[in-house]
């Protein structure tokens, strides 16, 4: 569990800095603090484990957040997949032609 006082202190330090990095939002206290910082003008970067970007809203509601409150705080959600795999029945070998390869290298 996150120590709420320590998180509040970290977010209030050096008020001239407006970018804040909060670790993973795992509990309602972290979610509430991150959203509160965003609503007071801080740009907050955080992680939240979901299967896709739209599920972020559901996950925050599950954490006890009021959707009308965090809708104003949320500027963008980015989903990232680090390693996508094709099933062995779907994948097939592909070798680009020389001009396709050159186009990719030049881009």
CSV table of N, CA and C in Angstrom, one decimal:
chain,number,residue,atom,x,y,z
A,1,UNK,N,0.8,-1.2,0.0
A,1,UNK,CA,0.0,0.0,0.0
A,1,UNK,C,0.9,1.2,0.0
A,2,UNK,N,0.4,2.3,-0.6
A,2,UNK,CA,1.1,3.5,-0.7
A,2,UNK,C,0.9,4.4,0.5
A,3,UNK,N,1.9,5.0,1.0
A,3,UNK,CA,1.7,6.0,2.1
A,3,UNK,C,1.2,7.3,1.5
A,4,UNK,N,-0.1,7.6,1.8
A,4,UNK,CA,-0.7,8.8,1.2
A,4,UNK,C,0.0,10.1,1.5
A,5,UNK,N,0.5,10.2,2.8
A,5,UNK,CA,1.2,11.5,3.1
A,5,UNK,C,2.5,11.6,2.3
A,6,UNK,N,3.2,10.5,2.1
A,6,UNK,CA,4.5,10.6,1.4
A,6,UNK,C,4.2,10.9,-0.1
A,7,UNK,N,3.1,10.4,-0.6
A,7,UNK,CA,2.8,10.7,-2.0
A,7,UNK,C,2.4,12.1,-2.2
A,8,UNK,N,1.6,12.6,-1.2
A,8,UNK,CA,1.2,14.0,-1.3
A,8,UNK,C,2.4,15.0,-1.1
A,9,UNK,N,3.3,14.6,-0.3
A,9,UNK,CA,4.5,15.4,-0.1
A,9,UNK,C,5.3,15.5,-1.3
A,10,UNK,N,5.5,14.3,-2.0
A,10,UNK,CA,6.3,14.3,-3.2
A,10,UNK,C,5.7,15.1,-4.3
A,11,UNK,N,4.3,15.1,-4.4
A,11,UNK,CA,3.7,15.9,-5.4
A,11,UNK,C,3.7,17.3,-5.1
A,12,UNK,N,3.8,17.7,-3.9
A,12,UNK,CA,3.7,19.2,-3.5
A,12,UNK,C,5.1,19.8,-3.5
A,13,UNK,N,6.2,19.0,-3.5
A,13,UNK,CA,7.5,19.6,-3.6
A,13,UNK,C,7.8,20.3,-4.9
A,14,UNK,N,8.6,21.3,-4.8
A,14,UNK,CA,9.1,22.1,-6.0
A,14,UNK,C,7.9,22.4,-6.9
A,15,UNK,N,7.0,23.3,-6.4
A,15,UNK,CA,5.8,23.6,-7.1
A,15,UNK,C,6.1,24.2,-8.5
A,16,UNK,N,7.3,24.7,-8.7
A,16,UNK,CA,7.5,25.3,-10.1
A,16,UNK,C,7.6,24.2,-11.1
A,17,UNK,N,7.8,23.0,-10.7
A,17,UNK,CA,7.9,21.9,-11.7
A,17,UNK,C,6.4,21.4,-11.8
A,18,UNK,N,6.0,21.3,-13.1
A,18,UNK,CA,4.6,20.9,-13.3
A,18,UNK,C,4.4,19.5,-13.8
A,19,UNK,N,5.5,18.8,-14.1
A,19,UNK,CA,5.4,17.4,-14.6
A,19,UNK,C,5.7,16.5,-13.4
A,20,UNK,N,4.8,15.5,-13.2
A,20,UNK,CA,4.9,14.6,-12.1
A,20,UNK,C,4.9,13.2,-12.6
A,21,UNK,N,5.7,12.3,-12.1
A,21,UNK,CA,5.7,10.9,-12.4
A,21,UNK,C,5.2,10.1,-11.2
A,22,UNK,N,4.1,9.5,-11.4
A,22,UNK,CA,3.6,8.6,-10.3
A,22,UNK,C,3.8,7.2,-10.8
A,23,UNK,N,4.2,6.3,-9.9
A,23,UNK,CA,4.4,4.9,-10.3
A,23,UNK,C,3.0,4.3,-10.8
A,24,UNK,N,3.0,3.0,-10.7
A,24,UNK,CA,1.8,2.3,-11.1
A,24,UNK,C,0.6,2.7,-10.2
A,25,UNK,N,-0.6,2.9,-10.8
A,25,UNK,CA,-1.8,3.2,-10.0
A,25,UNK,C,-2.4,1.8,-9.6
A,26,UNK,N,-2.1,1.4,-8.4
A,26,UNK,CA,-2.5,0.0,-8.0
A,26,UNK,C,-3.7,0.1,-7.0
A,27,UNK,N,-3.9,1.2,-6.4
A,27,UNK,CA,-4.9,1.3,-5.3
A,27,UNK,C,-5.6,2.7,-5.4
A,28,UNK,N,-6.7,2.8,-4.7
A,28,UNK,CA,-7.5,4.0,-4.7
A,28,UNK,C,-6.8,5.2,-4.2
A,29,UNK,N,-5.9,5.1,-3.3
A,29,UNK,CA,-5.2,6.3,-2.8
A,29,UNK,C,-4.3,6.8,-3.8
A,30,UNK,N,-3.5,6.0,-4.5
A,30,UNK,CA,-2.6,6.5,-5.6
A,30,UNK,C,-3.5,7.1,-6.7
A,31,UNK,N,-4.6,6.5,-7.1
A,31,UNK,CA,-5.4,7.0,-8.2
A,31,UNK,C,-6.0,8.4,-7.8
A,32,UNK,N,-6.5,8.5,-6.5
A,32,UNK,CA,-7.0,9.8,-6.1
A,32,UNK,C,-6.0,10.9,-6.1
A,33,UNK,N,-4.8,10.5,-5.6
A,33,UNK,CA,-3.7,11.5,-5.5
A,33,UNK,C,-3.3,12.0,-6.9
A,34,UNK,N,-3.1,11.0,-7.8
A,34,UNK,CA,-2.7,11.3,-9.2
A,34,UNK,C,-3.7,12.2,-9.9
A,35,UNK,N,-5.0,11.8,-9.7
A,35,UNK,CA,-6.1,12.6,-10.4
A,35,UNK,C,-6.1,14.0,-9.7
A,36,UNK,N,-6.0,14.1,-8.4
A,36,UNK,CA,-6.0,15.4,-7.7
A,36,UNK,C,-4.9,16.3,-8.2
A,37,UNK,N,-3.7,15.7,-8.4
A,37,UNK,CA,-2.6,16.5,-8.9
A,37,UNK,C,-2.8,17.0,-10.3
A,38,UNK,N,-3.4,16.2,-11.1
A,38,UNK,CA,-3.8,16.6,-12.5
A,38,UNK,C,-4.8,17.7,-12.5
A,39,UNK,N,-5.8,17.6,-11.6
A,39,UNK,CA,-6.8,18.6,-11.6
A,39,UNK,C,-6.3,20.0,-11.0
A,40,UNK,N,-5.1,20.0,-10.4
A,40,UNK,CA,-4.6,21.2,-9.9
A,40,UNK,C,-3.5,21.7,-10.8
A,41,UNK,N,-3.4,21.3,-12.0
A,41,UNK,CA,-2.5,21.8,-13.0
A,41,UNK,C,-1.2,21.1,-13.2
A,42,UNK,N,-1.0,20.0,-12.6
A,42,UNK,CA,0.2,19.2,-12.8
A,42,UNK,C,0.0,18.2,-14.0
A,43,UNK,N,1.0,18.0,-14.7
A,43,UNK,CA,1.0,17.0,-15.8
A,43,UNK,C,1.5,15.7,-15.2
A,44,UNK,N,0.6,14.7,-15.1
A,44,UNK,CA,0.9,13.5,-14.3
A,44,UNK,C,1.1,12.3,-15.3
A,45,UNK,N,2.2,11.6,-15.2
A,45,UNK,CA,2.5,10.4,-16.0
A,45,UNK,C,2.5,9.2,-15.1
A,46,UNK,N,1.7,8.2,-15.5
A,46,UNK,CA,1.6,7.0,-14.6
A,46,UNK,C,1.4,5.8,-15.5
A,47,UNK,N,1.4,4.7,-14.9
A,47,UNK,CA,1.1,3.4,-15.5
A,47,UNK,C,-0.1,2.8,-14.9
A,48,UNK,N,-0.9,2.1,-15.6
A,48,UNK,CA,-2.1,1.3,-15.1
A,48,UNK,C,-2.2,0.1,-16.0
A,49,UNK,N,-2.1,-1.1,-15.4
A,49,UNK,CA,-2.2,-2.3,-16.2
A,49,UNK,C,-3.6,-2.6,-16.7
A,50,UNK,N,-3.8,-2.6,-18.0
A,50,UNK,CA,-5.1,-3.0,-18.6
A,50,UNK,C,-4.7,-3.7,-19.9
A,51,UNK,N,-5.8,-4.3,-20.4
A,51,UNK,CA,-5.5,-5.1,-21.7
A,51,UNK,C,-5.6,-4.2,-22.9
A,52,UNK,N,-6.2,-3.0,-22.8
A,52,UNK,CA,-6.3,-2.0,-23.9
A,52,UNK,C,-6.6,-0.7,-23.3
A,53,UNK,N,-6.5,0.4,-24.1
A,53,UNK,CA,-6.6,1.7,-23.7
A,53,UNK,C,-8.0,2.0,-23.1
A,54,UNK,N,-9.1,1.7,-23.8
A,54,UNK,CA,-10.5,2.0,-23.2
A,54,UNK,C,-10.7,1.4,-21.9
A,55,UNK,N,-10.1,0.2,-21.6
A,55,UNK,CA,-10.3,-0.4,-20.3
A,55,UNK,C,-9.7,0.4,-19.1
A,56,UNK,N,-8.9,1.4,-19.4
A,56,UNK,CA,-8.4,2.3,-18.4
A,56,UNK,C,-9.5,3.0,-17.6
A,57,UNK,N,-10.5,3.4,-18.3
A,57,UNK,CA,-11.6,4.1,-17.6
A,57,UNK,C,-12.3,3.1,-16.6
A,58,UNK,N,-12.5,1.9,-17.1
A,58,UNK,CA,-13.2,0.9,-16.2
A,58,UNK,C,-12.3,0.6,-15.0
A,59,UNK,N,-11.0,0.5,-15.2
A,59,UNK,CA,-10.1,0.2,-14.1
A,59,UNK,C,-10.1,1.3,-13.1
A,60,UNK,N,-10.1,2.6,-13.5
A,60,UNK,CA,-10.2,3.7,-12.6
A,60,UNK,C,-11.5,3.7,-11.8
A,61,UNK,N,-12.6,3.4,-12.5
A,61,UNK,CA,-13.9,3.3,-11.8
A,61,UNK,C,-13.8,2.1,-10.7
A,62,UNK,N,-13.2,1.0,-11.1
A,62,UNK,CA,-13.0,-0.1,-10.2
A,62,UNK,C,-12.2,0.3,-9.0
A,63,UNK,N,-11.3,1.3,-9.2
A,63,UNK,CA,-10.4,1.8,-8.1
A,63,UNK,C,-11.2,2.8,-7.2
A,64,UNK,N,-12.5,3.0,-7.5
A,64,UNK,CA,-13.3,3.9,-6.7
A,64,UNK,C,-13.4,5.4,-7.2
A,65,UNK,N,-12.8,5.7,-8.4
A,65,UNK,CA,-12.8,7.0,-8.8
A,65,UNK,C,-14.2,7.4,-9.5
A,66,UNK,N,-14.5,8.7,-9.3
A,66,UNK,CA,-15.8,9.2,-9.9
A,66,UNK,C,-15.5,9.6,-11.4
A,67,UNK,N,-16.1,9.0,-12.3
A,67,UNK,CA,-15.8,9.3,-13.7
A,67,UNK,C,-16.0,10.7,-14.1
A,68,UNK,N,-16.9,11.4,-13.5
A,68,UNK,CA,-17.1,12.8,-13.8
A,68,UNK,C,-15.9,13.7,-13.3
A,69,UNK,N,-15.2,13.2,-12.2
A,69,UNK,CA,-14.1,13.8,-11.7
A,69,UNK,C,-12.8,13.6,-12.6
A,70,UNK,N,-12.5,12.4,-12.9
A,70,UNK,CA,-11.3,12.1,-13.7
A,70,UNK,C,-11.4,12.4,-15.2
A,71,UNK,N,-12.7,12.6,-15.7
A,71,UNK,CA,-12.8,12.9,-17.1
A,71,UNK,C,-12.1,14.3,-17.4
A,72,UNK,N,-12.2,15.2,-16.5
A,72,UNK,CA,-11.5,16.5,-16.7
A,72,UNK,C,-10.0,16.4,-16.5
A,73,UNK,N,-9.5,15.4,-15.8
A,73,UNK,CA,-8.1,15.2,-15.5
A,73,UNK,C,-7.4,14.5,-16.6
A,74,UNK,N,-8.1,13.7,-17.4
A,74,UNK,CA,-7.5,12.8,-18.4
A,74,UNK,C,-7.3,13.4,-19.7
A,75,UNK,N,-6.1,13.6,-20.1
A,75,UNK,CA,-5.8,14.2,-21.4
A,75,UNK,C,-5.5,13.1,-22.5
A,76,UNK,N,-4.9,12.0,-22.1
A,76,UNK,CA,-4.6,11.0,-23.1
A,76,UNK,C,-4.3,9.7,-22.5
A,77,UNK,N,-4.6,8.6,-23.2
A,77,UNK,CA,-4.3,7.3,-22.8
A,77,UNK,C,-3.6,6.6,-23.9
A,78,UNK,N,-2.5,6.0,-23.6
A,78,UNK,CA,-1.7,5.3,-24.6
A,78,UNK,C,-1.6,3.8,-24.3
A,79,UNK,N,-1.9,3.0,-25.2
A,79,UNK,CA,-1.8,1.5,-24.9
A,79,UNK,C,-0.5,1.1,-25.6
A,80,UNK,N,0.2,0.1,-25.0
A,80,UNK,CA,1.4,-0.4,-25.5
A,80,UNK,C,1.5,-1.9,-25.4
A,81,UNK,N,1.8,-2.5,-26.5
A,81,UNK,CA,2.1,-4.0,-26.5
A,81,UNK,C,3.5,-4.1,-26.8
A,82,UNK,N,4.2,-4.8,-25.9
A,82,UNK,CA,5.7,-4.9,-26.1
A,82,UNK,C,6.0,-6.1,-27.0
A,83,UNK,N,5.3,-7.2,-26.9
A,83,UNK,CA,5.6,-8.3,-27.7
A,83,UNK,C,4.3,-9.0,-28.2
A,84,UNK,N,4.0,-8.8,-29.4
A,84,UNK,CA,2.8,-9.4,-29.9
A,84,UNK,C,3.2,-10.7,-30.7
A,85,UNK,N,2.5,-11.8,-30.4
A,85,UNK,CA,2.9,-13.0,-31.1
A,85,UNK,C,1.8,-13.5,-32.0
A,86,UNK,N,2.1,-14.1,-33.1
A,86,UNK,CA,1.2,-14.7,-34.0
A,86,UNK,C,1.1,-16.2,-33.6
A,87,UNK,N,0.0,-16.7,-33.8
A,87,UNK,CA,-0.1,-18.2,-33.5
A,87,UNK,C,0.6,-18.9,-34.6
A,88,UNK,N,1.0,-20.1,-34.3
A,88,UNK,CA,1.8,-20.9,-35.2
A,88,UNK,C,1.0,-21.3,-36.5
A,89,UNK,N,-0.3,-21.3,-36.3
A,89,UNK,CA,-1.1,-21.6,-37.5
A,89,UNK,C,-1.3,-20.5,-38.4
A,90,UNK,N,-1.2,-19.2,-37.9
A,90,UNK,CA,-1.4,-18.0,-38.7
A,90,UNK,C,-0.2,-17.4,-39.3
A,91,UNK,N,1.0,-17.6,-38.7
A,91,UNK,CA,2.2,-17.0,-39.2
A,91,UNK,C,2.7,-17.7,-40.5
A,92,UNK,N,3.3,-16.9,-41.3
A,92,UNK,CA,3.9,-17.4,-42.5
A,92,UNK,C,5.2,-16.5,-42.8
A,93,UNK,N,6.1,-17.2,-43.4
A,93,UNK,CA,7.4,-16.5,-43.7
A,93,UNK,C,7.1,-15.4,-44.8
A,94,UNK,N,7.9,-14.3,-44.6
A,94,UNK,CA,7.8,-13.2,-45.6
A,94,UNK,C,9.2,-12.6,-45.8
A,95,UNK,N,9.6,-12.5,-47.0
A,95,UNK,CA,10.9,-11.8,-47.3
A,95,UNK,C,10.6,-10.7,-48.2
A,96,UNK,N,10.9,-9.4,-47.7
A,96,UNK,CA,10.6,-8.3,-48.6
A,96,UNK,C,11.4,-8.2,-49.8
A,97,UNK,N,10.9,-7.7,-50.9
A,97,UNK,CA,11.6,-7.4,-52.1
A,97,UNK,C,12.7,-6.3,-51.8
A,98,UNK,N,13.6,-6.2,-52.6
A,98,UNK,CA,14.7,-5.3,-52.4
A,98,UNK,C,14.2,-3.8,-52.3
A,99,UNK,N,13.3,-3.5,-53.2
A,99,UNK,CA,12.7,-2.1,-53.2
A,99,UNK,C,11.9,-1.8,-51.9
A,100,UNK,N,11.2,-2.8,-51.4
A,100,UNK,CA,10.5,-2.7,-50.1
A,100,UNK,C,11.5,-2.5,-49.0
A,101,UNK,N,12.5,-3.2,-49.0
A,101,UNK,CA,13.5,-3.1,-47.9
A,101,UNK,C,14.2,-1.7,-48.0
A,102,UNK,N,14.5,-1.3,-49.2
A,102,UNK,CA,15.1,0.0,-49.3
A,102,UNK,C,14.2,1.2,-48.9
A,103,UNK,N,12.9,1.0,-49.1
A,103,UNK,CA,11.9,2.0,-48.7
A,103,UNK,C,11.9,2.1,-47.1
A,104,UNK,N,11.9,0.9,-46.5
A,104,UNK,CA,11.9,0.9,-45.0
A,104,UNK,C,13.2,1.5,-44.5
A,105,UNK,N,14.3,1.2,-45.1
A,105,UNK,CA,15.6,1.7,-44.6
A,105,UNK,C,15.7,3.2,-44.7
A,106,UNK,N,15.2,3.8,-45.8
A,106,UNK,CA,15.2,5.2,-46.1
A,106,UNK,C,14.3,6.0,-45.2
A,107,UNK,N,13.2,5.4,-44.8
A,107,UNK,CA,12.2,6.1,-44.0
A,107,UNK,C,12.6,6.5,-42.6
